[in-house]
mmCIF file of C-alpha atoms in Angstrom:
data_model
loop_
_atom_site.group_PDB
_atom_site.id
_atom_site.type_symbol
_atom_site.label_atom_id
_atom_site.label_comp_id
_atom_site.label_asym_id
_atom_site.label_seq_id
_atom_site.Cartn_x
_atom_site.Cartn_y
_atom_site.Cartn_z
ATOM 1 C CA MET W 1 -62.483 11.833 39.912
ATOM 2 C CA THR W 2 -63.635 8.397 38.799
ATOM 3 C CA ASP W 3 -60.883 5.826 38.359
ATOM 4 C CA PRO W 4 -60.500 4.986 34.647
ATOM 5 C CA VAL W 5 -59.658 1.372 35.500
ATOM 6 C CA LEU W 6 -60.949 -0.792 38.350
ATOM 7 C CA TYR W 7 -59.101 -3.754 39.871
ATOM 8 C CA GLN W 8 -60.919 -6.589 41.632
ATOM 9 C CA THR W 9 -60.196 -10.106 42.875
ATOM 10 C CA PRO W 10 -63.752 -11.538 42.947
ATOM 11 C CA VAL W 11 -62.691 -15.176 43.366
ATOM 12 C CA PRO W 12 -59.446 -16.888 44.379
ATOM 13 C CA LYS W 13 -56.653 -16.825 41.775
ATOM 14 C CA VAL W 14 -58.551 -14.542 39.354
ATOM 15 C CA ALA W 15 -57.958 -10.803 38.877
ATOM 16 C CA ARG W 16 -60.645 -8.785 37.139
ATOM 17 C CA ILE W 17 -59.547 -5.541 35.460
ATOM 18 C CA ILE W 18 -62.369 -3.262 34.304
ATOM 19 C CA LEU W 19 -62.233 -0.320 31.887
ATOM 20 C CA ASN W 20 -64.290 2.392 33.568
ATOM 21 C CA ARG W 21 -65.001 5.290 31.212
ATOM 22 C CA PRO W 22 -68.532 4.345 30.136
ATOM 23 C CA ASP W 23 -69.461 7.970 29.433
ATOM 24 C CA ARG W 24 -66.761 7.968 26.712
ATOM 25 C CA ARG W 25 -67.491 4.396 25.594
ATOM 26 C CA ASN W 26 -64.178 3.460 27.270
ATOM 27 C CA ALA W 27 -62.172 5.501 24.784
ATOM 28 C CA GLN W 28 -58.467 5.204 25.552
ATOM 29 C CA ASP W 29 -56.780 8.381 26.660
ATOM 30 C CA THR W 30 -53.257 8.391 28.073
ATOM 31 C CA ASP W 31 -54.362 8.146 31.710
ATOM 32 C CA LEU W 32 -56.576 5.108 31.047
ATOM 33 C CA LEU W 33 -53.801 3.254 29.236
ATOM 34 C CA TYR W 34 -51.261 3.818 32.007
ATOM 35 C CA ALA W 35 -53.826 2.819 34.626
ATOM 36 C CA LEU W 36 -54.551 -0.322 32.627
ATOM 37 C CA ASN W 37 -50.853 -1.114 32.336
ATOM 38 C CA ASP W 38 -50.450 -0.661 36.115
ATOM 39 C CA ALA W 39 -53.361 -3.046 36.701
ATOM 40 C CA PHE W 40 -51.904 -5.668 34.376
ATOM 41 C CA ASP W 41 -48.539 -5.344 36.143
ATOM 42 C CA MET W 42 -50.200 -5.751 39.540
ATOM 43 C CA ALA W 43 -51.931 -8.947 38.456
ATOM 44 C CA ALA W 44 -48.836 -10.296 36.708
ATOM 45 C CA GLN W 45 -46.637 -9.774 39.776
ATOM 46 C CA ASP W 46 -49.116 -11.240 42.271
ATOM 47 C CA ASP W 47 -48.193 -14.901 42.805
ATOM 48 C CA ASP W 48 -51.700 -15.576 44.117
ATOM 49 C CA ILE W 49 -53.221 -14.665 40.725
ATOM 50 C CA SER W 50 -53.317 -17.272 37.950
ATOM 51 C CA VAL W 51 -55.779 -15.754 35.455
ATOM 52 C CA ILE W 52 -56.517 -12.158 34.432
ATOM 53 C CA VAL W 53 -59.881 -11.056 33.037
ATOM 54 C CA LEU W 54 -60.199 -7.763 31.134
ATOM 55 C CA ALA W 55 -63.751 -6.389 31.114
ATOM 56 C CA ALA W 56 -65.456 -3.024 30.614
ATOM 57 C CA THR W 57 -68.353 -1.076 32.072
ATOM 58 C CA GLY W 58 -71.192 0.258 29.960
ATOM 59 C CA PRO W 59 -72.785 -0.927 26.724
ATOM 60 C CA HIS W 60 -69.548 -0.960 24.703
ATOM 61 C CA PHE W 61 -66.151 -2.479 25.400
ATOM 62 C CA SER W 62 -64.111 0.283 23.757
ATOM 63 C CA SER W 63 -64.592 2.893 21.053
ATOM 64 C CA GLY W 64 -60.825 3.000 20.486
ATOM 65 C CA HIS W 65 -58.378 5.852 20.908
ATOM 66 C CA ASP W 66 -59.763 9.006 22.506
ATOM 67 C CA LEU W 67 -59.458 11.349 19.530
ATOM 68 C CA ARG W 68 -60.674 14.258 21.657
ATOM 69 C CA GLU W 69 -57.866 14.013 24.216
ATOM 70 C CA THR W 70 -56.226 17.407 24.688
ATOM 71 C CA ASP W 71 -52.424 17.622 24.657
ATOM 72 C CA PRO W 72 -51.740 13.878 24.294
ATOM 73 C CA ILE W 73 -47.972 14.450 24.155
ATOM 74 C CA GLY W 74 -48.038 16.526 27.321
ATOM 75 C CA ALA W 75 -50.135 13.866 29.054
ATOM 76 C CA LEU W 76 -47.121 11.554 28.970
ATOM 77 C CA GLN W 77 -45.366 13.885 31.427
ATOM 78 C CA ARG W 78 -47.787 12.732 34.144
ATOM 79 C CA HIS W 79 -46.531 9.160 33.882
ATOM 80 C CA ARG W 80 -43.314 7.213 34.193
ATOM 81 C CA THR W 81 -42.760 5.555 30.834
ATOM 82 C CA VAL W 82 -42.186 1.810 30.840
ATOM 83 C CA GLY W 83 -40.662 1.142 27.423
ATOM 84 C CA THR W 84 -37.136 1.762 26.173
ATOM 85 C CA TRP W 85 -38.096 4.206 23.405
ATOM 86 C CA CYS W 86 -37.336 7.889 23.949
ATOM 87 C CA GLY W 87 -37.815 11.334 22.459
ATOM 88 C CA PHE W 88 -41.400 11.958 23.590
ATOM 89 C CA GLY W 89 -40.872 15.735 23.615
ATOM 90 C CA CYS W 90 -39.237 15.911 20.194
ATOM 91 C CA ALA W 91 -40.863 17.874 17.400
ATOM 92 C CA GLY W 92 -42.422 16.381 14.293
ATOM 93 C CA ALA W 93 -42.857 12.709 13.590
ATOM 94 C CA GLU W 94 -40.183 11.757 16.143
ATOM 95 C CA GLY W 95 -42.244 12.706 19.198
ATOM 96 C CA TRP W 96 -45.494 11.222 17.940
ATOM 97 C CA MET W 97 -43.845 7.946 16.944
ATOM 98 C CA ALA W 98 -42.288 7.717 20.412
ATOM 99 C CA ARG W 99 -45.718 8.149 22.016
ATOM 100 C CA GLU W 100 -47.329 5.447 19.879
ATOM 101 C CA GLU W 101 -44.369 3.113 20.386
ATOM 102 C CA GLU W 102 -44.892 3.463 24.136
ATOM 103 C CA ILE W 103 -48.637 3.402 24.764
ATOM 104 C CA TYR W 104 -50.011 1.587 21.715
ATOM 105 C CA LEU W 105 -47.643 -0.960 20.204
ATOM 106 C CA GLY W 106 -45.485 -1.173 23.328
ATOM 107 C CA PHE W 107 -48.296 -1.652 25.834
ATOM 108 C CA SER W 108 -50.163 -4.161 23.670
ATOM 109 C CA GLU W 109 -47.032 -6.250 23.226
ATOM 110 C CA ARG W 110 -46.310 -6.148 26.969
ATOM 111 C CA TRP W 111 -49.826 -7.351 27.756
ATOM 112 C CA ARG W 112 -49.644 -10.084 25.132
ATOM 113 C CA ASN W 113 -46.525 -11.462 26.812
ATOM 114 C CA ILE W 114 -47.757 -11.460 30.425
ATOM 115 C CA PRO W 115 -46.889 -15.009 31.581
ATOM 116 C CA LYS W 116 -50.412 -15.751 32.797
ATOM 117 C CA PRO W 117 -53.597 -16.552 30.863
ATOM 118 C CA THR W 118 -55.655 -13.470 30.035
ATOM 119 C CA ILE W 119 -59.294 -13.399 28.954
ATOM 120 C CA ALA W 120 -61.086 -10.486 27.282
ATOM 121 C CA GLU W 121 -64.757 -10.196 28.244
ATOM 122 C CA VAL W 122 -66.293 -8.219 25.398
ATOM 123 C CA GLN W 123 -69.643 -6.574 24.768
ATOM 124 C CA GLY W 124 -70.915 -4.042 22.254
ATOM 125 C CA LYS W 125 -68.524 -2.157 20.008
ATOM 126 C CA VAL W 126 -64.812 -2.871 19.781
ATOM 127 C CA ILE W 127 -63.508 -0.252 17.376
ATOM 128 C CA THR W 128 -59.961 0.161 16.025
ATOM 129 C CA GLY W 129 -57.899 0.895 19.156
ATOM 130 C CA GLY W 130 -60.243 -1.390 21.066
ATOM 131 C CA LEU W 131 -58.800 -4.288 19.096
ATOM 132 C CA MET W 132 -55.439 -3.503 20.683
ATOM 133 C CA LEU W 133 -56.947 -4.373 24.063
ATOM 134 C CA VAL W 134 -58.649 -7.649 23.146
ATOM 135 C CA TRP W 135 -56.139 -9.076 20.666
ATOM 136 C CA PRO W 136 -53.255 -9.241 23.176
ATOM 137 C CA CYS W 137 -55.460 -11.408 25.421
ATOM 138 C CA ASP W 138 -55.138 -15.180 25.124
ATOM 139 C CA LEU W 139 -58.862 -15.884 24.991
ATOM 140 C CA ILE W 140 -61.898 -13.800 24.004
ATOM 141 C CA VAL W 141 -65.406 -14.405 25.326
ATOM 142 C CA ALA W 142 -67.854 -12.237 23.406
ATOM 143 C CA ALA W 143 -71.449 -11.297 24.094
ATOM 144 C CA ASP W 144 -73.787 -11.977 21.204
ATOM 145 C CA ASP W 145 -74.064 -8.209 20.631
ATOM 146 C CA ALA W 146 -70.308 -7.698 20.183
ATOM 147 C CA GLU W 147 -68.904 -6.229 16.966
ATOM 148 C CA PHE W 148 -65.271 -5.798 15.954
ATOM 149 C CA GLN W 149 -64.111 -3.089 13.528
ATOM 150 C CA ASP W 150 -60.941 -1.437 12.277
ATOM 151 C CA ASN W 151 -61.846 1.785 10.492
ATOM 152 C CA ALA W 152 -58.251 2.951 10.006
ATOM 153 C CA THR W 153 -58.631 2.907 6.217
ATOM 154 C CA LEU W 154 -61.363 5.541 6.589
ATOM 155 C CA MET W 155 -58.665 7.660 8.211
ATOM 156 C CA GLY W 156 -56.368 7.019 5.252
ATOM 157 C CA GLY W 157 -54.238 4.481 7.103
ATOM 158 C CA ASN W 158 -53.176 0.851 6.922
ATOM 159 C CA GLY W 159 -54.645 -0.429 10.202
ATOM 160 C CA VAL W 160 -54.368 -0.082 13.938
ATOM 161 C CA GLU W 161 -50.886 0.222 15.466
ATOM 162 C CA TYR W 162 -50.834 -3.311 16.900
ATOM 163 C CA PHE W 163 -51.125 -4.985 13.496
ATOM 164 C CA ALA W 164 -52.167 -8.511 14.462
ATOM 165 C CA HIS W 165 -54.848 -8.774 11.768
ATOM 166 C CA PRO W 166 -53.407 -11.662 9.685
ATOM 167 C CA TRP W 167 -52.940 -13.841 12.772
ATOM 168 C CA GLU W 168 -56.273 -12.989 14.327
ATOM 169 C CA LEU W 169 -58.410 -13.208 11.181
ATOM 170 C CA GLY W 170 -56.476 -14.999 8.464
ATOM 171 C CA MET W 171 -55.243 -13.283 5.312
ATOM 172 C CA ARG W 172 -58.510 -12.985 3.353
ATOM 173 C CA LYS W 173 -60.655 -11.818 6.257
ATOM 174 C CA ALA W 174 -57.974 -9.393 7.413
ATOM 175 C CA LYS W 175 -57.982 -7.744 3.998
ATOM 176 C CA GLU W 176 -61.774 -7.618 3.944
ATOM 177 C CA LEU W 177 -61.882 -5.976 7.370
ATOM 178 C CA LEU W 178 -59.339 -3.355 6.331
ATOM 179 C CA PHE W 179 -60.623 -2.754 2.787
ATOM 180 C CA THR W 180 -64.280 -2.319 3.793
ATOM 181 C CA ALA W 181 -63.980 -1.032 7.380
ATOM 182 C CA GLU W 182 -67.169 -2.976 8.066
ATOM 183 C CA PRO W 183 -67.657 -4.586 11.498
ATOM 184 C CA ILE W 184 -67.419 -8.313 12.149
ATOM 185 C CA THR W 185 -70.154 -9.776 14.333
ATOM 186 C CA ALA W 186 -69.412 -11.930 17.344
ATOM 187 C CA HIS W 187 -70.707 -15.045 15.575
ATOM 188 C CA GLU W 188 -68.578 -14.389 12.483
ATOM 189 C CA ALA W 189 -65.543 -13.733 14.696
ATOM 190 C CA HIS W 190 -66.197 -17.081 16.383
ATOM 191 C CA ARG W 191 -66.547 -18.867 13.053
ATOM 192 C CA ILE W 192 -63.133 -17.672 11.844
ATOM 193 C CA GLY W 193 -61.430 -18.392 15.168
ATOM 194 C CA MET W 194 -60.873 -14.879 16.506
ATOM 195 C CA VAL W 195 -63.306 -15.400 19.390
ATOM 196 C CA ASN W 196 -63.369 -18.483 21.623
ATOM 197 C CA ARG W 197 -66.959 -18.336 22.821
ATOM 198 C CA VAL W 198 -70.135 -16.339 22.123
ATOM 199 C CA VAL W 199 -72.650 -16.114 24.948
ATOM 200 C CA PRO W 200 -75.870 -14.193 25.641
ATOM 201 C CA ARG W 201 -75.163 -10.650 26.819
ATOM 202 C CA GLU W 202 -76.838 -11.221 30.185
ATOM 203 C CA ARG W 203 -74.545 -14.195 30.893
ATOM 204 C CA LEU W 204 -71.296 -12.657 29.685
ATOM 205 C CA THR W 205 -69.661 -12.101 33.064
ATOM 206 C CA GLU W 206 -70.952 -15.389 34.470
ATOM 207 C CA GLU W 207 -69.592 -17.414 31.547
ATOM 208 C CA THR W 208 -66.264 -15.568 31.495
ATOM 209 C CA MET W 209 -65.686 -16.020 35.203
ATOM 210 C CA ALA W 210 -66.574 -19.726 34.998
ATOM 211 C CA LEU W 211 -63.932 -20.138 32.287
ATOM 212 C CA ALA W 212 -61.396 -18.149 34.317
ATOM 213 C CA GLU W 213 -62.007 -20.255 37.428
ATOM 214 C CA ARG W 214 -61.642 -23.479 35.454
ATOM 215 C CA ILE W 215 -58.295 -22.355 34.032
ATOM 216 C CA ALA W 216 -57.151 -21.096 37.442
ATOM 217 C CA ARG W 217 -57.379 -24.652 38.813
ATOM 218 C CA GLN W 218 -54.450 -25.702 36.599
ATOM 219 C CA PRO W 219 -50.846 -25.442 37.856
ATOM 220 C CA LEU W 220 -49.659 -21.895 37.158
ATOM 221 C CA PHE W 221 -46.228 -23.002 35.947
ATOM 222 C CA GLY W 222 -47.845 -25.249 33.356
ATOM 223 C CA LEU W 223 -50.083 -22.392 32.203
ATOM 224 C CA LYS W 224 -47.076 -20.088 31.851
ATOM 225 C CA LEU W 225 -45.139 -22.617 29.774
ATOM 226 C CA ALA W 226 -48.126 -23.469 27.582
ATOM 227 C CA LYS W 227 -48.705 -19.789 26.823
ATOM 228 C CA LYS W 228 -45.031 -19.189 26.054
ATOM 229 C CA SER W 229 -44.948 -22.213 23.735
ATOM 230 C CA VAL W 230 -47.906 -21.009 21.653
ATOM 231 C CA ASN W 231 -46.701 -17.399 21.558
ATOM 232 C CA THR W 232 -43.238 -18.520 20.460
ATOM 233 C CA ALA W 233 -44.729 -20.580 17.641
ATOM 234 C CA GLN W 234 -46.650 -17.514 16.455
ATOM 235 C CA ASP W 235 -43.554 -15.328 16.633
ATOM 236 C CA ALA W 236 -41.619 -17.896 14.587
ATOM 237 C CA GLN W 237 -44.045 -17.167 11.748
ATOM 238 C CA GLY W 238 -42.669 -13.624 11.538
ATOM 239 C CA ARG W 239 -45.336 -11.835 13.564
ATOM 240 C CA GLN W 240 -42.992 -9.372 15.264
ATOM 241 C CA GLN W 241 -41.181 -8.353 12.077
ATOM 242 C CA ALA W 242 -44.427 -7.890 10.155
ATOM 243 C CA MET W 243 -45.899 -5.855 13.012
ATOM 244 C CA GLN W 244 -42.895 -3.540 13.121
ATOM 245 C CA THR W 245 -43.170 -2.922 9.367
ATOM 246 C CA ALA W 246 -46.884 -2.174 9.648
ATOM 247 C CA PHE W 247 -46.176 0.185 12.563
ATOM 248 C CA ALA W 248 -43.597 2.063 10.479
ATOM 249 C CA LEU W 249 -46.147 2.422 7.668
ATOM 250 C CA HIS W 250 -48.654 3.680 10.221
ATOM 251 C CA GLN W 251 -46.170 6.436 11.156
ATOM 252 C CA LEU W 252 -45.789 7.276 7.466
ATOM 253 C CA VAL W 253 -49.554 7.835 7.338
ATOM 254 C CA HIS W 254 -49.357 10.376 10.160
ATOM 255 C CA SER W 255 -46.420 12.169 8.541
ATOM 256 C CA HIS W 256 -48.169 12.214 5.143
ATOM 257 C CA TYR W 257 -51.331 13.869 6.414
ATOM 258 C CA MET W 258 -49.434 16.284 8.632
ATOM 259 C CA GLN W 259 -47.533 17.481 5.565
ATOM 260 C CA LEU W 260 -50.661 17.730 3.432
ATOM 261 C CA HIS W 261 -53.260 18.961 5.907
ATOM 262 C CA GLY W 262 -51.687 19.519 9.317
ATOM 263 C CA THR W 263 -53.641 16.592 10.816
ATOM 264 C CA LEU W 264 -52.570 13.101 11.799
ATOM 265 C CA VAL W 265 -55.207 11.400 9.625
ATOM 266 C CA ASP W 266 -57.366 12.170 6.600
ATOM 267 C CA PRO W 267 -59.155 15.408 7.573
ATOM 268 C CA SER W 268 -62.439 14.223 6.060
ATOM 269 C CA PHE W 269 -62.589 11.531 8.748
ATOM 270 C CA MET W 270 -62.043 14.064 11.515
ATOM 271 C CA GLU W 271 -64.691 16.372 10.076
ATOM 272 C CA ASN W 272 -67.228 13.543 10.221
ATOM 273 C CA PHE W 273 -65.998 12.473 13.659
ATOM 274 C CA ASN W 274 -66.272 15.966 15.147
ATOM 275 C CA ALA W 275 -69.709 16.399 13.603
ATOM 276 C CA GLY W 276 -70.810 13.126 15.195
ATOM 277 C CA ARG W 277 -71.524 11.492 11.844
ATOM 278 C CA PRO W 278 -70.354 7.869 11.497
ATOM 279 C CA ARG W 279 -68.370 6.988 8.393
#
């Protein structure tokens, strides 16, 4: 079986973590997310690593959550959970909320707080759950073909579980992204400050690795403290509290549609998804 995540150390002081489900456009099932978390932990705990790059195989970075995963609750039994939440086997909203607290909000927050610089190397589509992989990274280098989208409103929801939209996009653009569900191009993302650099697709890895190597030449302790200082300033703006409220509303969405239709999201979205028709 092909490993869903690859781990490399191509140059000194730089770890390169690669999403490796190109046949599924790197959709995130439970196994991929735990493998990714293990890779991040490995890089974080290696004192010889100063910078972590997150990349992906195939034409697209990530199509988001794997909506076709079978028995997603049961899949948790194959892994040792890392968060403090519990109740994964409970019925109703309790079990599903526990799962999303662990592998969506919980993982993204863990990765955001790794005390080493992280760089997302992004190409193609980054859809909904894919944002929860790139937004926790400190820097984003995007190919000129990259597009970023949150289509949660098409599902009847308020946004992806890791609700960083206002800090990543600004208030007006965050609302536009959510209200329209239209993608943001790499150049537009750069203009509004969500992306650090836009480069030609054929030079994406080269440019990202050059940036990683330049950062890796700095003293690691200084990099750790600089990252903590900026993250703390962002948290002082109320980021964590706002994210928890948005996550609770996200759980309300699931409960609402389960009561009405027996599905986690608006069934019209799933009908289009299963028929292969984009919304």
